[in-house]
Tab-separated table of C-alpha atoms and ligand atoms in Angstrom:
chain	number	residue	atom	x	y	z
L	999	UNK	CA	-55.404	-21.237	55.555
L	1000	UNK	CA	-55.469	-19.268	58.829
L	1001	UNK	CA	-57.710	-16.301	59.445
L	1002	UNK	CA	-56.890	-13.270	57.308
L	1003	UNK	CA	-57.372	-9.634	58.340
L	1004	UNK	CA	-56.778	-6.621	56.110
L	1005	UNK	CA	-56.792	-2.936	56.988
L	1006	UNK	CA	-59.047	-0.448	55.227
L	1007	UNK	CA	-60.344	3.059	55.809
L	1008	UNK	CA	-63.803	3.563	57.298
L	1009	UNK	CA	-64.417	6.429	54.928
L	1010	UNK	CA	-62.620	8.457	52.258
L	1011	UNK	CA	-63.893	11.353	50.097
L	1012	UNK	CA	-65.823	10.354	46.945
L	1013	UNK	CA	-62.887	10.996	44.575
L	1014	UNK	CA	-61.010	8.147	46.281
L	1015	UNK	CA	-63.890	5.739	46.883
L	1016	UNK	CA	-63.457	2.617	44.784
L	1017	UNK	CA	-59.757	3.373	44.305
L	1018	UNK	CA	-58.308	2.816	47.784
L	1019	UNK	CA	-55.683	0.129	47.480
L	1020	UNK	CA	-57.269	-2.352	49.858
L	1021	UNK	CA	-59.457	-3.006	46.790
L	1022	UNK	CA	-56.529	-4.893	45.241
L	1023	UNK	CA	-56.260	-7.191	48.228
L	1024	UNK	CA	-60.017	-7.673	48.504
L	1025	UNK	CA	-60.109	-8.557	44.792
L	1026	UNK	CA	-57.201	-11.019	45.087
L	1027	UNK	CA	-58.801	-12.713	48.088
L	1028	UNK	CA	-62.104	-12.999	46.231
L	1029	UNK	CA	-60.391	-14.513	43.177
L	1030	UNK	CA	-58.596	-16.964	45.456
L	1031	UNK	CA	-61.796	-17.789	47.346
L	1032	UNK	CA	-60.291	-16.824	50.708
L	1033	UNK	CA	-62.503	-15.265	53.402
L	1034	UNK	CA	-61.178	-12.292	55.343
L	1035	UNK	CA	-62.019	-9.752	58.036
L	1036	UNK	CA	-61.386	-6.035	57.888
L	1037	UNK	CA	-59.640	-3.856	60.467
L	1038	UNK	CA	-61.253	-0.476	59.816
L	1039	UNK	CA	-59.352	2.751	60.464
L	1040	UNK	CA	-60.958	6.072	61.286
L	1041	UNK	CA	-59.393	9.487	60.811
L	1042	UNK	CA	-55.864	9.444	62.270
L	1043	UNK	CA	-55.975	5.778	63.323
L	1044	UNK	CA	-53.523	4.970	60.533
L	1045	UNK	CA	-50.862	7.089	62.260
L	1046	UNK	CA	-51.297	5.517	65.703
L	1047	UNK	CA	-48.267	3.794	67.241
L	1048	UNK	CA	-50.086	0.476	67.176
L	1049	UNK	CA	-50.913	0.713	63.466
L	1050	UNK	CA	-47.433	1.928	62.544
L	1051	UNK	CA	-46.090	-1.302	64.037
L	1052	UNK	CA	-48.103	-3.078	61.359
L	1053	UNK	CA	-47.820	-0.629	58.436
L	1054	UNK	CA	-44.776	1.628	59.049
L	1055	UNK	CA	-45.923	4.274	56.545
L	1056	UNK	CA	-49.377	4.556	58.084
L	1057	UNK	CA	-51.094	3.516	54.873
L	1058	UNK	CA	-53.657	0.941	53.831
L	1059	UNK	CA	-53.716	-1.885	53.042
L	1060	UNK	CA	-51.938	-4.001	55.622
L	1061	UNK	CA	-52.436	-7.748	55.909
L	1062	UNK	CA	-52.267	-10.232	58.742
L	1063	UNK	CA	-52.654	-13.975	58.538
L	1064	UNK	CA	-52.936	-16.393	61.413
L	1065	UNK	CA	-52.214	-13.644	63.927
L	1066	UNK	CA	-48.528	-13.495	62.944
L	1067	UNK	CA	-47.780	-13.095	59.222
L	1068	UNK	CA	-47.902	-9.303	58.896
L	1069	UNK	CA	-47.420	-7.745	55.473
L	1070	UNK	CA	-47.823	-4.352	53.864
L	1071	UNK	CA	-47.603	-2.927	50.300
L	1072	UNK	CA	-50.552	-3.934	48.150
L	1073	UNK	CA	-48.294	-5.501	45.499
L	1074	UNK	CA	-46.506	-7.698	48.043
L	1075	UNK	CA	-49.794	-8.752	49.604
L	1076	UNK	CA	-51.332	-9.618	46.237
L	1077	UNK	CA	-48.186	-11.601	45.382
L	1078	UNK	CA	-48.393	-13.448	48.709
L	1079	UNK	CA	-51.971	-14.459	47.932
L	1080	UNK	CA	-51.222	-15.247	44.277
L	1081	UNK	CA	-48.351	-17.589	45.117
L	1082	UNK	CA	-50.872	-19.907	46.691
L	1083	UNK	CA	-53.733	-19.577	44.236
L	1084	UNK	CA	-53.876	-20.933	40.709
L	1085	UNK	CA	-56.678	-18.436	40.109
L	1086	UNK	CA	-54.050	-15.678	40.203
L	1087	UNK	CA	-50.795	-17.279	39.110
L	1088	UNK	CA	-49.765	-20.042	36.676
L	1089	UNK	CA	-48.188	-23.097	38.295
L	1090	UNK	CA	-45.063	-23.239	36.106
L	1091	UNK	CA	-41.978	-21.261	37.138
L	1092	UNK	CA	-41.640	-19.369	33.860
L	1093	UNK	CA	-45.322	-18.421	33.874
L	1094	UNK	CA	-44.973	-17.187	37.448
L	1095	UNK	CA	-41.972	-15.059	36.582
L	1096	UNK	CA	-43.794	-13.581	33.596
L	1097	UNK	CA	-46.726	-12.664	35.823
L	1098	UNK	CA	-44.369	-11.074	38.362
L	1099	UNK	CA	-42.709	-9.120	35.551
L	1100	UNK	CA	-46.052	-7.561	34.670
L	1101	UNK	CA	-46.867	-6.968	38.334
L	1102	UNK	CA	-43.721	-4.853	38.597
L	1103	UNK	CA	-44.555	-3.129	35.305
L	1104	UNK	CA	-47.957	-2.144	36.693
L	1105	UNK	CA	-46.602	-0.804	39.984
L	1106	UNK	CA	-43.192	0.469	38.966
L	1107	UNK	CA	-43.409	1.517	35.311
L	1108	UNK	CA	-46.997	2.715	34.913
L	1109	UNK	CA	-48.443	3.568	38.340
L	1110	UNK	CA	-45.884	6.311	39.217
L	1111	UNK	CA	-46.931	8.353	36.174
L	1112	UNK	CA	-50.623	7.743	36.842
L	1113	UNK	CA	-50.089	8.829	40.465
L	1114	UNK	CA	-48.269	11.979	39.356
L	1115	UNK	CA	-51.293	12.961	37.295
L	1116	UNK	CA	-53.786	12.066	40.025
L	1117	UNK	CA	-51.810	14.144	42.532
L	1118	UNK	CA	-51.927	17.151	40.226
L	1119	UNK	CA	-55.627	16.786	39.425
L	1120	UNK	CA	-56.919	15.893	42.875
L	1121	UNK	CA	-54.761	18.006	45.154
L	1122	UNK	CA	-53.049	20.770	43.152
L	1123	UNK	CA	-55.249	21.574	40.156
L	1124	UNK	CA	-55.360	25.298	40.988
L	1125	UNK	CA	-51.623	25.723	41.438
L	1126	UNK	CA	-49.633	27.445	38.704
L	1127	UNK	CA	-46.871	24.840	38.840
L	1128	UNK	CA	-49.445	22.062	38.360
L	1129	UNK	CA	-50.983	23.737	35.310
L	1130	UNK	CA	-47.532	24.123	33.796
L	1131	UNK	CA	-46.475	20.560	34.582
L	1132	UNK	CA	-49.712	18.724	33.669
L	1133	UNK	CA	-49.303	18.469	29.834
L	1134	UNK	CA	-45.932	16.729	30.183
L	1135	UNK	CA	-47.327	14.355	32.812
L	1136	UNK	CA	-50.282	13.462	30.553
L	1137	UNK	CA	-47.852	12.872	27.690
L	1138	UNK	CA	-45.829	10.487	29.849
L	1139	UNK	CA	-48.929	8.561	30.926
L	1140	UNK	CA	-50.050	8.286	27.298
L	1141	UNK	CA	-46.628	7.044	26.213
L	1142	UNK	CA	-46.746	4.263	28.807
L	1143	UNK	CA	-50.328	3.362	27.901
L	1144	UNK	CA	-49.495	3.246	24.201
L	1145	UNK	CA	-46.915	0.546	24.891
L	1146	UNK	CA	-49.318	-1.302	27.178
L	1147	UNK	CA	-52.035	-1.187	24.495
L	1148	UNK	CA	-49.589	-2.594	21.926
L	1149	UNK	CA	-48.732	-5.459	24.283
L	1150	UNK	CA	-52.400	-6.212	24.872
L	1151	UNK	CA	-53.512	-6.036	21.222
L	1152	UNK	CA	-55.238	-9.301	20.298
L	1153	UNK	CA	-55.124	-10.603	23.887
L	1154	UNK	CA	-57.633	-10.750	26.689
L	1155	UNK	CA	-55.008	-10.488	29.399
L	1156	UNK	CA	-51.297	-9.683	29.680
L	1157	UNK	CA	-50.312	-13.343	29.482
L	1158	UNK	CA	-52.514	-16.075	28.040
L	1159	UNK	CA	-54.812	-16.023	31.074
L	1160	UNK	CA	-55.899	-13.732	33.935
L	1161	UNK	CA	-53.199	-13.326	36.596
L	1162	UNK	CA	-52.396	-11.105	39.563
L	1163	UNK	CA	-50.644	-8.828	37.058
L	1164	UNK	CA	-53.944	-8.051	35.332
L	1165	UNK	CA	-55.530	-7.417	38.712
L	1166	UNK	CA	-52.894	-4.813	39.545
L	1167	UNK	CA	-52.821	-3.310	36.042
L	1168	UNK	CA	-56.590	-2.821	35.964
L	1169	UNK	CA	-56.501	-1.062	39.337
L	1170	UNK	CA	-53.765	1.231	38.035
L	1171	UNK	CA	-55.857	2.101	34.955
L	1172	UNK	CA	-58.884	2.769	37.162
L	1173	UNK	CA	-56.986	5.564	38.886
L	1174	UNK	CA	-57.376	7.520	35.617
L	1175	UNK	CA	-61.168	7.378	35.797
L	1176	UNK	CA	-61.382	11.153	36.286
L	1177	UNK	CA	-59.865	11.609	32.791
L	1178	UNK	CA	-60.581	10.388	29.230
L	1179	UNK	CA	-57.098	8.994	28.819
L	1180	UNK	CA	-57.902	5.265	29.027
L	1181	UNK	CA	-60.910	5.716	26.740
L	1182	UNK	CA	-58.443	7.072	24.180
L	1183	UNK	CA	-56.991	3.540	23.938
L	1184	UNK	CA	-59.910	1.227	23.012
L	1185	UNK	CA	-57.811	-1.879	23.733
L	1186	UNK	CA	-57.165	-0.652	27.278
L	1187	UNK	CA	-60.720	0.464	27.856
L	1188	UNK	CA	-61.932	-3.029	26.851
L	1189	UNK	CA	-59.286	-4.584	29.125
L	1190	UNK	CA	-60.355	-2.416	32.071
L	1191	UNK	CA	-63.996	-3.327	31.521
L	1192	UNK	CA	-63.054	-7.031	31.218
L	1193	UNK	CA	-61.338	-6.871	34.589
L	1194	UNK	CA	-64.187	-4.976	36.199
L	1195	UNK	CA	-66.707	-7.516	34.866
L	1196	UNK	CA	-65.121	-10.324	36.894
L	1197	UNK	CA	-67.399	-11.415	39.752
L	1198	UNK	CA	-64.503	-11.220	42.217
L	1199	UNK	CA	-63.862	-7.580	41.300
L	1200	UNK	CA	-67.543	-6.696	41.651
L	1201	UNK	CA	-67.716	-8.313	45.090
L	1202	UNK	CA	-64.533	-6.541	46.238
L	1203	UNK	CA	-65.770	-3.154	45.043
L	1204	UNK	CA	-69.216	-3.654	46.568
L	1205	UNK	CA	-67.661	-4.551	49.905
L	1206	UNK	CA	-65.317	-1.549	49.913
L	1207	UNK	CA	-68.120	0.840	48.982
L	1208	UNK	CA	-70.457	-0.622	51.601
L	1209	UNK	CA	-68.014	0.351	54.350
L	1210	UNK	CA	-67.915	3.949	53.101
L	1211	UNK	CA	-71.711	4.076	52.889
L	1212	UNK	CA	-71.996	2.842	56.484
L	1213	UNK	CA	-69.477	5.383	57.787
L	1214	UNK	CA	-70.291	8.532	55.834
L	1215	UNK	CA	-69.730	11.520	58.133
L	1216	UNK	CA	-72.777	13.718	58.735
L	1217	UNK	CA	-71.069	16.710	57.068
L	1218	UNK	CA	-70.065	14.865	53.865
D	813	LIG	N1	-47.379	1.581	47.839
D	813	LIG	C1	-48.454	1.464	48.789
D	813	LIG	C2	-49.325	2.706	48.713
D	813	LIG	C3	-50.440	2.668	49.726
D	813	LIG	C4	-51.233	3.942	49.700
D	813	LIG	O1	-50.860	4.939	49.036
D	813	LIG	N2	-52.333	3.918	50.433
D	813	LIG	C5	-53.156	5.114	50.540
D	813	LIG	C6	-54.617	4.754	50.242
D	813	LIG	S1	-54.766	4.152	48.577
D	813	LIG	C7	-53.079	5.615	51.966
D	813	LIG	O2	-53.131	4.843	52.892
D	813	LIG	N3	-52.948	6.937	52.130
D	813	LIG	C8	-52.883	7.556	53.426
D	813	LIG	C9	-51.493	8.028	53.745
D	813	LIG	O3	-50.585	7.862	52.917
D	813	LIG	O4	-51.327	8.569	54.819
D	813	LIG	C10	-49.292	0.214	48.489
D	813	LIG	O5	-49.419	-0.133	47.302
D	813	LIG	O6	-49.796	-0.426	49.427
């Protein structure tokens, strides 16, 4: 495969370290055994004209392969990698479609509610509207996680093996690390820990955190 480059931030505040979505791509590339380079973005670089040509929303991650295949959206990038790696995707068509189903469930059915809660807690905790809204948002997250826990009962992973869907789902659950919500579902807590115990995850996290450590601003 041609040379792969992914975008990532040089530094983010501690509440976001270990959660920035380039982690998903790093993890997928580690599972697939594919080497990559990083294109590191400092403050404001993600809104430059040049970067917006690559990632129109000015977000990370973005992905480039062979100097031409430019992708964005962490889910699409992980899918692109998974399509070519048995480590992330079964080889049979039905198994692939099942994995994709759970990838969408992670990003489209569960992550929006998790993000709503994270937005309240990390950026608006002191606002009256946030205090009023939070209980209903927590309830919605718990309802989604209850169903997920039921699906995972008696299984190690969402299907009968680890796939890109588990990779995405575990990263979604990790975004609740500032709460006790996942710990309230022992099946999900065990699933999260199972994902985080994978060598590829550990390598991806170590590499993301190393960049932040190297670029910590003097005032932080
Ligand atoms: N749906 C996008 C979301 C990407 C995203 O929210 N990235 C955050 C970091 S985790 C970001 O770049 N935030 C800066 C911004 O939105 O300006 C994906 O999954 O790639």
